[in-house]
PDB file of C-alpha atoms and ligand atoms in Angstrom:
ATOM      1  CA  UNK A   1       7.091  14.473  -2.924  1.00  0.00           C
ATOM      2  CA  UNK A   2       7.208  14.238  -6.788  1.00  0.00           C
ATOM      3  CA  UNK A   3       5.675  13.612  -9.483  1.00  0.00           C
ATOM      4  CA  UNK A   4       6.596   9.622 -10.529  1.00  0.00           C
ATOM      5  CA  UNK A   5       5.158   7.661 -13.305  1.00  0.00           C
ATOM      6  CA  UNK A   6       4.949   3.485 -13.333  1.00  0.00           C
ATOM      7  CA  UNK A   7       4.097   0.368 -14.562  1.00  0.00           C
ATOM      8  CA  UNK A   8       2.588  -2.831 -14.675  1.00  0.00           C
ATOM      9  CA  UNK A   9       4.646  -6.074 -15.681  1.00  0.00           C
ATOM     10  CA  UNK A  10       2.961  -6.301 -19.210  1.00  0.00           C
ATOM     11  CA  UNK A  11       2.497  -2.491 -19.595  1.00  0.00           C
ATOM     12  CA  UNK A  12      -1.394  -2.185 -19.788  1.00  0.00           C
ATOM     13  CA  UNK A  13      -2.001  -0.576 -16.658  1.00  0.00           C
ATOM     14  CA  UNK A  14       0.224   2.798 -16.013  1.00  0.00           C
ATOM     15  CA  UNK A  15       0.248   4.612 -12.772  1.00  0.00           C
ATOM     16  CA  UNK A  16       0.845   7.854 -12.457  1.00  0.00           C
ATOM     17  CA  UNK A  17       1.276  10.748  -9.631  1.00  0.00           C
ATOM     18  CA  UNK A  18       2.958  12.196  -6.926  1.00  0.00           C
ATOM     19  CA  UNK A  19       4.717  10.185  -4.607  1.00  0.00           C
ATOM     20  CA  UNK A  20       5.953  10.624  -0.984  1.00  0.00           C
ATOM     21  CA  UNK A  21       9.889  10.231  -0.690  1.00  0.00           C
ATOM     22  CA  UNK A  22       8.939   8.074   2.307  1.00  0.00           C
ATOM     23  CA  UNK A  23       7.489   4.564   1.647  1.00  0.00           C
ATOM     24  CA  UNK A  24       5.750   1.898   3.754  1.00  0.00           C
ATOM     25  CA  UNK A  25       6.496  -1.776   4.304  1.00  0.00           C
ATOM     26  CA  UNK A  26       3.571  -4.080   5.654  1.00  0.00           C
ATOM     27  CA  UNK A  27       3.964  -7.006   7.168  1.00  0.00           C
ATOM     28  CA  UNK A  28       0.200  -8.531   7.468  1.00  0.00           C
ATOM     29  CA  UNK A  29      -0.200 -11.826   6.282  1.00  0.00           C
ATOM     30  CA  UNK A  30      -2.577 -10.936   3.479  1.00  0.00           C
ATOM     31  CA  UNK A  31      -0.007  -8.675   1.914  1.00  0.00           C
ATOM     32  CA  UNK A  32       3.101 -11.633   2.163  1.00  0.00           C
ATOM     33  CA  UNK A  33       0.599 -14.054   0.075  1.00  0.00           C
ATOM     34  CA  UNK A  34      -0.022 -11.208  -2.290  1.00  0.00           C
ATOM     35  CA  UNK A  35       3.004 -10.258  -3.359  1.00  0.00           C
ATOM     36  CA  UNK A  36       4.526 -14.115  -2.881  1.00  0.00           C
ATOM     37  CA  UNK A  37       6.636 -13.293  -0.109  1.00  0.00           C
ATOM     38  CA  UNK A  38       8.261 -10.310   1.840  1.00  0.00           C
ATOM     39  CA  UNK A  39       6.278  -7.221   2.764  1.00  0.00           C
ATOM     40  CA  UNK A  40       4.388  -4.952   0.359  1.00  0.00           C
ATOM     41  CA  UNK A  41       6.616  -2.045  -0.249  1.00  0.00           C
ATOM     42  CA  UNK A  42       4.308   0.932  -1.013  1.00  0.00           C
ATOM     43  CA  UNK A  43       4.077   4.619  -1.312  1.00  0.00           C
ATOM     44  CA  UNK A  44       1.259   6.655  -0.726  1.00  0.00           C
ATOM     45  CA  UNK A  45       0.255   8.436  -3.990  1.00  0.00           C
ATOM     46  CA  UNK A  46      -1.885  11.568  -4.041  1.00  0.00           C
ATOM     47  CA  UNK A  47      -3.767  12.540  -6.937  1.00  0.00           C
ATOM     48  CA  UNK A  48      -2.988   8.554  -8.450  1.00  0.00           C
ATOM     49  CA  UNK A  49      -4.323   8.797 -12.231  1.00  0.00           C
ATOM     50  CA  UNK A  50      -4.685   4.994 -14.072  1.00  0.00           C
ATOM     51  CA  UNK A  51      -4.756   4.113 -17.344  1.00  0.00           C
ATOM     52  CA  UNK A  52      -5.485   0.853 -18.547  1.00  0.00           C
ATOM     53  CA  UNK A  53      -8.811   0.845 -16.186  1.00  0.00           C
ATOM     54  CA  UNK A  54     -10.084  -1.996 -17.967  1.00  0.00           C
ATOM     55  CA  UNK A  55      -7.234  -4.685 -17.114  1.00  0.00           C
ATOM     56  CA  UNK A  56      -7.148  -3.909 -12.986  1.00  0.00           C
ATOM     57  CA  UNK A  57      -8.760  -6.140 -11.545  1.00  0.00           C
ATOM     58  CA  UNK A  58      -9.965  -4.651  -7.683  1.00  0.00           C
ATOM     59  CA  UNK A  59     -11.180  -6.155  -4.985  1.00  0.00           C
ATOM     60  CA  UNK A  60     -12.169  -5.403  -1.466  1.00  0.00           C
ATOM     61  CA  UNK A  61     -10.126  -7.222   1.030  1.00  0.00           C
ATOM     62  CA  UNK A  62     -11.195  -5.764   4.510  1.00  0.00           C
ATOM     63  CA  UNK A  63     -14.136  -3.484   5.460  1.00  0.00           C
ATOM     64  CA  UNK A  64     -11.969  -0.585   4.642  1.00  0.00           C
ATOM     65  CA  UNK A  65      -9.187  -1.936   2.036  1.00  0.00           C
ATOM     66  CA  UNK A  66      -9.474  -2.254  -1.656  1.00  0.00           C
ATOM     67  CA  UNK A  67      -6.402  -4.222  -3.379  1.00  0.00           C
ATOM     68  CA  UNK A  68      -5.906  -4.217  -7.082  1.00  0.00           C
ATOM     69  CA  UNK A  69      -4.264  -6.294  -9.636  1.00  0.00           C
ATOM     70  CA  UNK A  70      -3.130  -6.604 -13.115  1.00  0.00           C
ATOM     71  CA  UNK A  71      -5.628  -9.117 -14.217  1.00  0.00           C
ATOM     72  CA  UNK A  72      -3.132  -9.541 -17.450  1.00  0.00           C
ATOM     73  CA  UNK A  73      -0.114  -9.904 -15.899  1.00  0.00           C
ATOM     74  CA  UNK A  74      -0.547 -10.628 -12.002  1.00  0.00           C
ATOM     75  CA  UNK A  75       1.666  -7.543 -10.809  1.00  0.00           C
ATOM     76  CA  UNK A  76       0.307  -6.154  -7.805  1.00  0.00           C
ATOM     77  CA  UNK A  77      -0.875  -2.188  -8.225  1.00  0.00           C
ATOM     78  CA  UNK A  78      -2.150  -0.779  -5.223  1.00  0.00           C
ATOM     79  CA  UNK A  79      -4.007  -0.605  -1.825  1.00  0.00           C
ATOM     80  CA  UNK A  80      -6.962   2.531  -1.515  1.00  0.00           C
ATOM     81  CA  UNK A  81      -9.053   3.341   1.455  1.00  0.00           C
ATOM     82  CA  UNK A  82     -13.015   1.953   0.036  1.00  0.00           C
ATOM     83  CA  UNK A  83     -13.785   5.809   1.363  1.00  0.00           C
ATOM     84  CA  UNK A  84     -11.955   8.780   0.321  1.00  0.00           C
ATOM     85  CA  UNK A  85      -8.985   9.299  -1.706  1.00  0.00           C
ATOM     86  CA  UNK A  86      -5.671   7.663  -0.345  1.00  0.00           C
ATOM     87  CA  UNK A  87      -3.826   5.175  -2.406  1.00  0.00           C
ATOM     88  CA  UNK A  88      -0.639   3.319  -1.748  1.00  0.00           C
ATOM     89  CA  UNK A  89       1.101   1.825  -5.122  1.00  0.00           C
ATOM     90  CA  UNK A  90       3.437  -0.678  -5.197  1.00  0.00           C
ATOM     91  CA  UNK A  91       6.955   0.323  -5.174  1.00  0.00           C
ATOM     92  CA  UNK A  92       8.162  -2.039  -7.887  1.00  0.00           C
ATOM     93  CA  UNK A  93       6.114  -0.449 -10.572  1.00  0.00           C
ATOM     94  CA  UNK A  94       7.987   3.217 -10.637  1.00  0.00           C
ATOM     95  CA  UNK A  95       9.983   3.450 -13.166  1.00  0.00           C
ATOM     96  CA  UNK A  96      12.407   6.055 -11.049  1.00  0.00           C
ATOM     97  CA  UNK A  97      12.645   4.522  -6.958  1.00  0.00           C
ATOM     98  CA  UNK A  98      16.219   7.308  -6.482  1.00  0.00           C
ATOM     99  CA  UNK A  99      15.362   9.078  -3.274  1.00  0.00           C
ATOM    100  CA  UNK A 100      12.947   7.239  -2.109  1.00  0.00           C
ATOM    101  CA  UNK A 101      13.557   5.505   1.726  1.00  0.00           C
ATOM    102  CA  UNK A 102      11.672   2.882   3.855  1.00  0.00           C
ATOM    103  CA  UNK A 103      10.358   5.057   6.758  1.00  0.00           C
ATOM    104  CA  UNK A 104       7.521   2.880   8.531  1.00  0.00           C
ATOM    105  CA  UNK A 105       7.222  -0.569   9.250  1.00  0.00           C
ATOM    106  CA  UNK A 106       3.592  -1.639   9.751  1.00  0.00           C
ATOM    107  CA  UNK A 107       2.059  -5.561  11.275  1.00  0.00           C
ATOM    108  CA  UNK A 108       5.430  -6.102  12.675  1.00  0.00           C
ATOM    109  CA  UNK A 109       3.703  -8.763  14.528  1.00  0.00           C
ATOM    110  CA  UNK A 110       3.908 -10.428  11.373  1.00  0.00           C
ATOM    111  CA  UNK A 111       7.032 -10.247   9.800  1.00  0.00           C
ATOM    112  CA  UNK A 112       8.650 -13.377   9.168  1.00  0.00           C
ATOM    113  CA  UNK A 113      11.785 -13.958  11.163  1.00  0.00           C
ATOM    114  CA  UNK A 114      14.120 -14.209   8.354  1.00  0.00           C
ATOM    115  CA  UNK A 115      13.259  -9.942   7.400  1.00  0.00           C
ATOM    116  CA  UNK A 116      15.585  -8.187   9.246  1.00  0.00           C
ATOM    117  CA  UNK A 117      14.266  -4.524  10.496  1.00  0.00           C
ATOM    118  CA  UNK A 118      14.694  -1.542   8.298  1.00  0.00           C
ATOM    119  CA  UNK A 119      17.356   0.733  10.672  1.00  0.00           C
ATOM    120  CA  UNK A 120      15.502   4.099  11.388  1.00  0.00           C
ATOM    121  CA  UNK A 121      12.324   2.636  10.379  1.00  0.00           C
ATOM    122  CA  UNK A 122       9.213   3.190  12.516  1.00  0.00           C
ATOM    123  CA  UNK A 123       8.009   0.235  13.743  1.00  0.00           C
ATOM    124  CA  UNK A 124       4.000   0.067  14.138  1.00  0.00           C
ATOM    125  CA  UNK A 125       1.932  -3.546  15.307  1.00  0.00           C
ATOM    126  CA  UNK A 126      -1.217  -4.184  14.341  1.00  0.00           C
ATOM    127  CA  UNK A 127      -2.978  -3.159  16.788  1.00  0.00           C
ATOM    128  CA  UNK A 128      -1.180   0.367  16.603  1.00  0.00           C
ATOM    129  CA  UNK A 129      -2.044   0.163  13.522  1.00  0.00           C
ATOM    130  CA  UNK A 130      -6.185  -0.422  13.463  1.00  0.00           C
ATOM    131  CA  UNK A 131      -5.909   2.167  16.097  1.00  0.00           C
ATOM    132  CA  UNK A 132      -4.509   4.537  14.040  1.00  0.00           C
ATOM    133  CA  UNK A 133      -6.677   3.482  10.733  1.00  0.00           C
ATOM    134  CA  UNK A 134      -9.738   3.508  12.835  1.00  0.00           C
ATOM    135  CA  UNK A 135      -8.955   7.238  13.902  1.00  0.00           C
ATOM    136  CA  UNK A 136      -8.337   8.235  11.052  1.00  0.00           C
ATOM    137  CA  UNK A 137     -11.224   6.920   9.377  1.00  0.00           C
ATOM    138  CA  UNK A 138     -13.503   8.537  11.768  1.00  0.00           C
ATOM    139  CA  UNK A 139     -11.723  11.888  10.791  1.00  0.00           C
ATOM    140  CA  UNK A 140     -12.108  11.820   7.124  1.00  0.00           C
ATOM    141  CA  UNK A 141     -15.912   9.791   6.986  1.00  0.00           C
ATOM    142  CA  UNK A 142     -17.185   9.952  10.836  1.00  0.00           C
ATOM    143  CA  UNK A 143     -17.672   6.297  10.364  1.00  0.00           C
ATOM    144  CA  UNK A 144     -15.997   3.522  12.168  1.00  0.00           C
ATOM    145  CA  UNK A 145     -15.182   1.042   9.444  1.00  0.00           C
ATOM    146  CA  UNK A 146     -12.877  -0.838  11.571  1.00  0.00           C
TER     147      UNK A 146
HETATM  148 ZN1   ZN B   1      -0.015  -6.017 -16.498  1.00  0.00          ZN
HETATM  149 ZN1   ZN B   2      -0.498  -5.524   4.527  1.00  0.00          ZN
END
């Protein structure tokens, strides 16, 4: 954990916070056509602070996921939970990535044939996955959003 700053392609939206050593690659199919190919690298963020509020575009992409965009510039920002406070930002906007490793591999099910397996890298399926995102969820709202 640290405290990492970031950016959008153009510059109007800034990210800001403190950033697990450890990121995430997902393999779903929504997340390969939104970032044009390959998985969406991203590291959970706790206490994520924006600027430039008025240029993300957001939208809710599941009954539990929110995705958001520059709506200047395209780049893709982040993933939150619609309930409570976890956010995952795209890798490729830090400014710094030194230290920082790709621990979990998530939709495996998905991943294209020609991405090779991170070595050392947890491997998770989808339905490990909603498994674990539907316990979780009960944990932190006691609803099943799932
Ligand atoms: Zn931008
Ligand atoms: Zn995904």
């Amino acid at each position: 954990m640290g405290v990492r700053s970031g950016h959008c392609l153009c510059g109007a939206v800034t990210v800001r916070g403190d950033v697990s050593d450890t990121a995430q690659a997902c393999h779903c199919q929504q997340c390969q056509r939104w970032t044009g190919g390959g998985p969406l690298f991203a590291v959970r963020v706790h206490d994520l602070e924006l600027t430039g509020e008025d240029a993300i575009h957001a939208y809710d992409h599941s009954n539990w996921g929110r995705r958001a965009v520059c709506g200047t510039c395209g780049s893709t920002l982040y993933w939150k939970l619609q309930t409570g406070p976890v956010a995952f930002v795209a890798l490729g906007l830090l400014d710094d990535q030194s230290g920082i490793t790709i621990a979990e591999e998530i939709f495996i099910d998905s991943r294209p044939d020609w991405f090779p397996p991170f070595a050392g890298a947890i491997q998770r399926t989808e339905a490990e996955m909603k498994a674990q995102l539907a316990a979780f969820l009960e944990k932190e709202t006691g609803h099943d959003h799932v």
